Amino acid sequence: METAIVILSAVCVMLFVLCIVFLVMAVRYGKQLKELLPDEDSLAAEVEVKDGVRYTKEAATVDAAGVNVTHREGDVFLKRDKTYRAEKDGSLLPGAYTVLVAQGNAGSVKIRVGDRVREFMHGDRIVLGDGEEIAAVSADAILR
C-alpha cells in the first residue's frame, strides 16, 4: 500500500510541476504575442452586413512600415472626382467605414460628404447615412 501512495504522490508532484511550467510558458508567449499584434489605434473596421446596413468589427490598417492599404473583399474604392451614393441595396452601403489613403506617400485625402469637403487622415472613421453622397476630391481612397 505504501508503494501505491509513493507512486501517486510522485505523479501528483510531476503534474503540479508541469502545470507551473505550462503557466510560465503561457505568460511568456502571451507577452510576445501582444508585441506582434497591432495596437487598438491601428485598427479599422471589418464588415458585417445585416439587413442592408453595414456593421463593423476590427482589422489592422497599419503594419510595421506604417501604412496598410491592401484591398480586401468588402472594401469600396473611391476614384478621384467620382460621386458615389450610400444605399441599402447598392454597392456602397450606409454605415461606418475606415478611410484608407490609396496613395502610399500621402497621409491624408480630402473627401466630400454631401456638400462639405473635409480632410481625412489614413485610418480615420466616417459614417455614411442612407442616400448620402461621397466623393474623393484630392486623391483615390478606399473605404473599409
mmCIF file of C-alpha atoms in Angstrom:
data_model
loop_
_atom_site.group_PDB
_atom_site.id
_atom_site.type_symbol
_atom_site.label_atom_id
_atom_site.label_comp_id
_atom_site.label_asym_id
_atom_site.label_seq_id
_atom_site.Cartn_x
_atom_site.Cartn_y
_atom_site.Cartn_z
ATOM 1 C CA MET A 1 0.000 0.000 0.000
ATOM 2 C CA GLU A 2 2.887 2.357 0.776
ATOM 3 C CA THR A 3 4.311 1.872 -2.717
ATOM 4 C CA ALA A 4 0.998 2.972 -4.313
ATOM 5 C CA ILE A 5 0.937 6.107 -2.132
ATOM 6 C CA VAL A 6 4.530 6.956 -3.041
ATOM 7 C CA ILE A 7 3.843 6.479 -6.776
ATOM 8 C CA LEU A 8 0.615 8.511 -6.577
ATOM 9 C CA SER A 9 2.402 11.300 -4.696
ATOM 10 C CA ALA A 10 5.200 11.367 -7.293
ATOM 11 C CA VAL A 11 2.682 11.575 -10.141
ATOM 12 C CA CYS A 12 0.848 14.427 -8.387
ATOM 13 C CA VAL A 13 4.084 16.346 -7.864
ATOM 14 C CA MET A 14 5.052 15.848 -11.534
ATOM 15 C CA LEU A 15 1.625 17.076 -12.679
ATOM 16 C CA PHE A 16 1.933 20.111 -10.417
ATOM 17 C CA VAL A 17 5.384 20.938 -11.851
ATOM 18 C CA LEU A 18 4.063 20.536 -15.416
ATOM 19 C CA CYS A 19 1.175 22.914 -14.642
ATOM 20 C CA ILE A 20 3.619 25.512 -13.327
ATOM 21 C CA VAL A 21 5.819 25.160 -16.440
ATOM 22 C CA PHE A 22 2.745 25.465 -18.681
ATOM 23 C CA LEU A 23 1.610 28.667 -16.916
ATOM 24 C CA VAL A 24 5.072 30.235 -17.195
ATOM 25 C CA MET A 25 5.234 29.413 -20.923
ATOM 26 C CA ALA A 26 1.703 30.796 -21.479
ATOM 27 C CA VAL A 27 2.628 34.099 -19.817
ATOM 28 C CA ARG A 28 5.828 34.437 -21.860
ATOM 29 C CA TYR A 29 4.066 33.528 -25.120
ATOM 30 C CA GLY A 30 1.247 35.964 -24.327
ATOM 31 C CA LYS A 31 3.705 38.843 -23.895
ATOM 32 C CA GLN A 32 5.402 38.029 -27.201
ATOM 33 C CA LEU A 33 2.039 37.741 -28.938
ATOM 34 C CA LYS A 34 0.973 41.182 -27.674
ATOM 35 C CA GLU A 35 4.119 42.701 -29.158
ATOM 36 C CA LEU A 36 3.348 41.183 -32.563
ATOM 37 C CA LEU A 37 -0.301 42.258 -32.682
ATOM 38 C CA PRO A 38 -1.243 45.803 -33.803
ATOM 39 C CA ASP A 39 -2.369 48.232 -31.128
ATOM 40 C CA GLU A 40 -6.002 49.421 -30.844
ATOM 41 C CA ASP A 41 -5.311 52.743 -32.630
ATOM 42 C CA SER A 42 -4.194 50.994 -35.808
ATOM 43 C CA LEU A 43 -7.394 49.059 -36.355
ATOM 44 C CA ALA A 44 -10.083 49.506 -38.985
ATOM 45 C CA ALA A 45 -13.489 48.097 -39.325
ATOM 46 C CA GLU A 46 -14.198 44.590 -40.554
ATOM 47 C CA VAL A 47 -17.565 44.384 -42.222
ATOM 48 C CA GLU A 48 -20.709 42.524 -41.304
ATOM 49 C CA VAL A 49 -23.848 43.311 -43.332
ATOM 50 C CA LYS A 50 -27.280 42.788 -41.748
ATOM 51 C CA ASP A 51 -30.489 43.837 -43.490
ATOM 52 C CA GLY A 52 -28.633 46.057 -45.957
ATOM 53 C CA VAL A 53 -26.797 48.028 -43.233
ATOM 54 C CA ARG A 54 -23.069 47.773 -42.629
ATOM 55 C CA TYR A 55 -21.802 46.931 -39.122
ATOM 56 C CA THR A 56 -18.135 46.751 -38.197
ATOM 57 C CA LYS A 57 -15.590 44.515 -36.493
ATOM 58 C CA GLU A 58 -11.864 45.243 -36.233
ATOM 59 C CA ALA A 59 -8.869 44.610 -38.554
ATOM 60 C CA ALA A 60 -5.410 46.190 -38.848
ATOM 61 C CA THR A 61 -4.895 49.266 -41.055
ATOM 62 C CA VAL A 62 -1.215 49.832 -40.321
ATOM 63 C CA ASP A 63 1.714 47.465 -40.459
ATOM 64 C CA ALA A 64 5.358 47.765 -39.405
ATOM 65 C CA ALA A 65 6.011 50.177 -42.306
ATOM 66 C CA GLY A 66 3.175 52.417 -41.090
ATOM 67 C CA VAL A 67 0.507 52.020 -43.779
ATOM 68 C CA ASN A 68 -1.529 49.036 -44.922
ATOM 69 C CA VAL A 69 -3.672 49.707 -47.998
ATOM 70 C CA THR A 70 -4.341 46.221 -49.300
ATOM 71 C CA HIS A 71 -7.706 45.832 -50.976
ATOM 72 C CA ARG A 72 -9.991 43.318 -49.279
ATOM 73 C CA GLU A 73 -13.366 41.885 -50.084
ATOM 74 C CA GLY A 74 -15.976 44.395 -48.925
ATOM 75 C CA ASP A 75 -13.739 47.446 -49.456
ATOM 76 C CA VAL A 76 -15.105 50.264 -51.591
ATOM 77 C CA PHE A 77 -12.636 52.008 -53.887
ATOM 78 C CA LEU A 78 -13.397 55.730 -54.351
ATOM 79 C CA LYS A 79 -11.984 57.022 -57.606
ATOM 80 C CA ARG A 80 -10.996 60.678 -57.552
ATOM 81 C CA ASP A 81 -13.776 63.100 -58.642
ATOM 82 C CA LYS A 82 -16.416 60.344 -58.975
ATOM 83 C CA THR A 83 -19.544 60.619 -56.813
ATOM 84 C CA TYR A 84 -20.949 57.573 -55.020
ATOM 85 C CA ARG A 85 -24.272 57.253 -53.146
ATOM 86 C CA ALA A 86 -24.723 55.155 -49.987
ATOM 87 C CA GLU A 87 -27.827 52.998 -50.454
ATOM 88 C CA LYS A 88 -29.100 49.910 -48.618
ATOM 89 C CA ASP A 89 -29.180 47.751 -51.759
ATOM 90 C CA GLY A 90 -26.285 49.454 -53.594
ATOM 91 C CA SER A 91 -22.588 48.708 -53.829
ATOM 92 C CA LEU A 92 -21.853 51.374 -51.172
ATOM 93 C CA LEU A 93 -23.893 50.560 -48.068
ATOM 94 C CA PRO A 94 -24.763 53.079 -45.357
ATOM 95 C CA GLY A 95 -22.754 52.597 -42.185
ATOM 96 C CA ALA A 96 -19.350 53.139 -40.592
ATOM 97 C CA TYR A 97 -16.178 52.960 -42.687
ATOM 98 C CA THR A 98 -12.467 53.493 -42.166
ATOM 99 C CA VAL A 99 -10.797 55.786 -44.711
ATOM 100 C CA LEU A 100 -7.575 54.449 -46.226
ATOM 101 C CA VAL A 101 -5.444 56.698 -48.430
ATOM 102 C CA ALA A 102 -4.750 54.822 -51.667
ATOM 103 C CA GLN A 103 -1.519 56.698 -52.464
ATOM 104 C CA GLY A 104 1.375 55.366 -50.410
ATOM 105 C CA ASN A 105 3.170 58.686 -49.918
ATOM 106 C CA ALA A 106 0.065 60.702 -48.980
ATOM 107 C CA GLY A 107 -1.086 60.611 -45.370
ATOM 108 C CA SER A 108 -4.435 62.274 -45.972
ATOM 109 C CA VAL A 109 -7.165 62.671 -48.561
ATOM 110 C CA LYS A 110 -9.903 65.274 -48.995
ATOM 111 C CA ILE A 111 -13.371 63.735 -49.227
ATOM 112 C CA ARG A 112 -16.692 65.409 -49.964
ATOM 113 C CA VAL A 113 -19.633 64.057 -47.960
ATOM 114 C CA GLY A 114 -22.861 65.748 -49.010
ATOM 115 C CA ASP A 115 -21.810 69.302 -49.854
ATOM 116 C CA ARG A 116 -18.908 69.608 -47.379
ATOM 117 C CA VAL A 117 -15.261 68.767 -48.031
ATOM 118 C CA ARG A 118 -13.125 67.525 -45.149
ATOM 119 C CA GLU A 119 -9.580 66.180 -44.901
ATOM 120 C CA PHE A 120 -9.350 62.611 -43.607
ATOM 121 C CA MET A 121 -6.149 61.000 -42.338
ATOM 122 C CA HIS A 122 -5.309 57.351 -43.084
ATOM 123 C CA GLY A 123 -7.340 55.298 -40.587
ATOM 124 C CA ASP A 124 -9.980 57.947 -39.743
ATOM 125 C CA ARG A 125 -13.588 56.814 -39.359
ATOM 126 C CA ILE A 126 -16.511 58.078 -41.424
ATOM 127 C CA VAL A 127 -20.227 57.321 -41.100
ATOM 128 C CA LEU A 128 -22.494 57.454 -44.148
ATOM 129 C CA GLY A 129 -26.257 57.708 -43.894
ATOM 130 C CA ASP A 130 -28.726 56.205 -46.360
ATOM 131 C CA GLY A 131 -28.812 58.333 -49.530
ATOM 132 C CA GLU A 132 -25.690 60.346 -48.649
ATOM 133 C CA GLU A 133 -23.268 61.158 -51.474
ATOM 134 C CA ILE A 134 -19.495 60.863 -51.130
ATOM 135 C CA ALA A 135 -16.585 61.684 -53.458
ATOM 136 C CA ALA A 136 -12.805 61.621 -53.106
ATOM 137 C CA VAL A 137 -11.588 65.114 -54.044
ATOM 138 C CA SER A 138 -7.792 65.152 -53.788
ATOM 139 C CA ALA A 139 -6.836 61.500 -54.462
ATOM 140 C CA ASP A 140 -8.220 57.973 -54.686
ATOM 141 C CA ALA A 141 -9.321 56.411 -51.387
ATOM 142 C CA ILE A 142 -10.539 53.093 -50.029
ATOM 143 C CA LEU A 143 -13.400 52.724 -47.571
ATOM 144 C CA ARG A 144 -13.004 49.638 -45.376
#
